[in-house]
């Protein structure tokens, strides 16, 4: 068993390395270009871009009804393929509905968001949503197939296109349009790349065959995802992105841009390492759970490594963040440095916790996660509103960080209690099984 565990551990490390290598390249490109892009685009440009991407983020969570998370779970590839097809059909339907709504109500939507400028770019939401949702679903398919090189390659291509087009359009003085259209273009290449590499037929062109029975079957079998995980994820994503909408509505696009820019820079370590570990961790913990192996040790090991990686950079940013942002990104981003001082503490907790959060799905604790996210839906926007009435948006950010850390600690406490309970049950079953064999 020791040799088998060692082999499995080496495979886990290899999978992390493959995903991380591609993601590291992506983020190095993005980070190195950030000092250039920060001088080509203003905080107002980034503020408008943040509003656009927040809309996409909220809709992307909804587009598959969270069935994409179930793709890695079935034992048979045929059932997993049915889930993938279901996801693509759902994405297509929602994208079409969004396009119709935008074309009819774009003026009212722009007014509601507090920025008239975005009205010109709302028509891009539907195609970007379709591409983003497709990439998301196909990524889970390749995660199931353990094709981590393909996932890594798609991320590199996406970032390369986004960075290059943002740079070119920024030099041509396209302002916020450059950021938005670059985001749209960058989703097209990985979507096509992943679809061709999948070598599966998503849409049935045979009139004598129907996918409806199989789609209905898997939708019912994995109904806990739309019933419990979807509301939880929706409230979580909506409450996080509501900060963008509220900052824009109550303060300005410049404040929103400073906040989103600081958050983007601070999130790079989480994207480089945390997201890559998260993909592999989800696949690994799924196998461990269904093979009745202990999972708590795997969670704690991930937390320890991520804490050691994050503590020193966070301390540096907390004490010198304002000066670092002013020097690296230009004087117009000083306000972003002030915000980063507070956000870096939260990003450390998020960096440590996010990769292992998928354990809540495996442990069937979606309902508890949903309740926590409903509370987050309340305190997140109220924190910014409090900052507005107190006349200091930075104070609102600080309140948000405090409440968010409390929520993360509560979330992980519930998860560890559930994982320890599962470990105990697995140990009892294994002991009983060995006794019966003897």
XYZ file of N, CA and C in Angstrom, residues 34 74 117 155 163 262 321 327 333 350 360 363 386 400 416:
45
model
N 1.107 44.141 -17.157
C 0.282 45.014 -16.319
C 0.847 46.432 -16.168
N -19.387 10.603 -12.904
C -19.870 9.287 -13.366
C -18.732 8.303 -13.628
N -22.053 54.471 -20.577
C -21.070 54.070 -21.583
C -21.179 52.600 -21.954
N -5.487 27.536 -21.614
C -5.315 28.723 -20.772
C -4.209 29.625 -21.309
N -3.862 39.286 -23.767
C -2.793 40.245 -23.481
C -2.340 40.980 -24.732
N -6.669 46.307 -8.324
C -5.964 45.782 -7.150
C -6.310 44.313 -6.929
N 2.231 48.153 0.225
C 1.399 48.036 -0.971
C 1.207 49.328 -1.732
N 4.834 52.814 -7.721
C 6.081 52.679 -8.475
C 5.910 51.787 -9.703
N -2.519 54.911 -10.010
C -2.972 53.686 -9.354
C -2.615 53.667 -7.870
N -8.477 33.414 0.895
C -9.099 32.841 -0.296
C -8.144 31.907 -1.017
N -16.730 20.395 -0.335
C -18.109 20.559 0.143
C -19.096 19.857 -0.785
N -18.709 16.062 -0.178
C -19.261 15.713 1.131
C -20.753 16.010 1.237
N -22.233 50.921 3.756
C -21.813 51.533 5.019
C -20.653 52.498 4.782
N -15.805 44.779 4.585
C -16.031 43.630 3.700
C -15.011 42.532 3.955
N -14.421 20.611 7.516
C -13.537 19.704 8.247
C -14.330 18.762 9.139
